[in-house]
Tab-separated table of C-alpha atoms in Angstrom:
chain	number	residue	atom	x	y	z
I	1	UNK	CA	-3.109	13.332	-2.984
I	2	UNK	CA	-4.870	16.128	-3.083
I	3	UNK	CA	-2.423	18.760	-2.428
I	4	UNK	CA	-2.223	21.068	0.412
I	5	UNK	CA	-1.770	24.229	-0.858
I	6	UNK	CA	-1.201	28.512	0.754
I	7	UNK	CA	-3.753	31.015	1.119
I	8	UNK	CA	-4.982	31.602	-2.643
I	9	UNK	CA	-3.710	34.289	-4.577
I	10	UNK	CA	-1.607	31.042	-5.985
I	11	UNK	CA	-1.023	29.787	-9.618
I	12	UNK	CA	-2.410	26.982	-11.660
I	13	UNK	CA	-0.115	25.124	-14.378
I	14	UNK	CA	-2.700	22.472	-16.322
I	15	UNK	CA	-1.298	20.456	-18.611
I	16	UNK	CA	-3.956	17.859	-19.748
I	17	UNK	CA	-2.992	15.697	-22.057
I	18	UNK	CA	-3.816	12.490	-24.526
I	19	UNK	CA	-0.488	10.077	-24.325
I	20	UNK	CA	0.973	8.341	-27.817
I	21	UNK	CA	1.440	4.410	-28.130
I	22	UNK	CA	5.409	4.890	-27.420
I	23	UNK	CA	6.230	4.290	-23.376
I	24	UNK	CA	10.532	3.786	-23.441
I	25	UNK	CA	11.594	5.995	-20.942
I	26	UNK	CA	7.482	8.054	-20.406
I	27	UNK	CA	7.649	6.402	-16.009
I	28	UNK	CA	10.884	7.311	-15.450
I	29	UNK	CA	11.102	10.718	-17.430
I	30	UNK	CA	7.290	11.615	-15.349
I	31	UNK	CA	8.619	10.480	-12.228
I	32	UNK	CA	12.350	12.322	-12.666
I	33	UNK	CA	9.855	15.702	-13.265
I	34	UNK	CA	7.584	15.439	-10.152
I	35	UNK	CA	10.755	15.030	-8.115
I	36	UNK	CA	13.118	18.037	-9.333
I	37	UNK	CA	9.648	20.349	-9.449
I	38	UNK	CA	9.606	19.763	-6.188
I	39	UNK	CA	12.745	21.274	-5.805
I	40	UNK	CA	11.809	24.441	-7.072
I	41	UNK	CA	11.516	27.786	-5.952
I	42	UNK	CA	7.885	28.811	-5.563
I	43	UNK	CA	6.500	25.433	-6.176
I	44	UNK	CA	2.955	24.370	-4.155
I	45	UNK	CA	1.976	20.399	-5.234
I	46	UNK	CA	1.074	19.003	-7.146
I	47	UNK	CA	-2.190	16.690	-8.230
I	48	UNK	CA	-2.219	13.913	-11.470
I	49	UNK	CA	-4.971	11.656	-12.773
I	50	UNK	CA	-5.142	9.220	-16.198
I	51	UNK	CA	-7.895	7.592	-16.770
I	52	UNK	CA	-7.178	8.153	-20.427
I	53	UNK	CA	-7.457	11.812	-20.906
I	54	UNK	CA	-4.450	12.484	-18.474
I	55	UNK	CA	-4.677	16.283	-16.423
I	56	UNK	CA	-1.759	17.460	-13.809
I	57	UNK	CA	-2.101	20.500	-12.443
I	58	UNK	CA	0.632	22.403	-10.223
I	59	UNK	CA	0.870	25.250	-8.191
I	60	UNK	CA	3.086	27.369	-8.102
I	61	UNK	CA	3.587	31.058	-5.997
I	62	UNK	CA	4.080	32.971	-8.946
I	63	UNK	CA	4.460	33.568	-12.430
I	64	UNK	CA	8.180	33.942	-12.121
I	65	UNK	CA	7.966	30.124	-10.471
I	66	UNK	CA	6.413	28.958	-13.630
I	67	UNK	CA	9.359	31.091	-15.612
I	68	UNK	CA	11.857	29.677	-13.667
I	69	UNK	CA	10.440	25.743	-14.027
I	70	UNK	CA	10.010	25.969	-17.514
I	71	UNK	CA	13.206	27.098	-18.073
I	72	UNK	CA	14.604	24.165	-17.015
I	73	UNK	CA	16.647	22.678	-19.053
I	74	UNK	CA	16.271	19.696	-17.500
I	75	UNK	CA	12.738	20.144	-17.798
I	76	UNK	CA	13.008	21.283	-21.194
I	77	UNK	CA	14.213	18.496	-22.308
I	78	UNK	CA	11.425	16.399	-20.655
I	79	UNK	CA	9.618	18.975	-23.220
I	80	UNK	CA	10.653	18.188	-26.206
I	81	UNK	CA	11.342	14.256	-25.363
I	82	UNK	CA	7.380	14.207	-24.661
I	83	UNK	CA	6.687	16.819	-27.875
I	84	UNK	CA	8.135	13.930	-29.634
I	85	UNK	CA	7.270	11.181	-28.941
I	86	UNK	CA	5.329	10.171	-25.991
I	87	UNK	CA	1.867	12.872	-25.987
I	88	UNK	CA	-0.112	12.490	-29.786
I	89	UNK	CA	-2.282	15.886	-28.081
I	90	UNK	CA	-1.765	18.220	-24.863
I	91	UNK	CA	-2.396	21.387	-23.582
I	92	UNK	CA	-1.008	24.910	-21.327
I	93	UNK	CA	-3.403	26.161	-19.111
I	94	UNK	CA	-1.816	28.151	-16.741
I	95	UNK	CA	-4.616	30.374	-13.724
I	96	UNK	CA	-4.554	32.573	-11.318
I	97	UNK	CA	-6.058	30.663	-7.434
I	98	UNK	CA	-9.174	33.159	-6.540
I	99	UNK	CA	-10.792	30.932	-4.288
I	100	UNK	CA	-10.285	27.590	-2.114
I	101	UNK	CA	-12.711	25.696	-0.652
I	102	UNK	CA	-13.141	21.883	0.538
I	103	UNK	CA	-13.328	19.540	3.359
């Protein structure tokens, strides 16, 4: 599903990943993180796709909202587990969205 976002500017956190072979607990944690992110002040939406390479883009009102999400204790535990067992490689990028258009 394509996220509905406000008029720019706003921010995008782009998480690109390659998964490991480990599956235990991943689906549950991913579902929980989506629900938890949606509860955070400044969260605007998310889009995600995986076919080998995974790409998740979350949208945020401002850098402060992104920092608060990164510091969330439950999210930090998910990050720790991801680094340790669920991802072979990943990259996180933060970008300011200046324009958007589409149909």
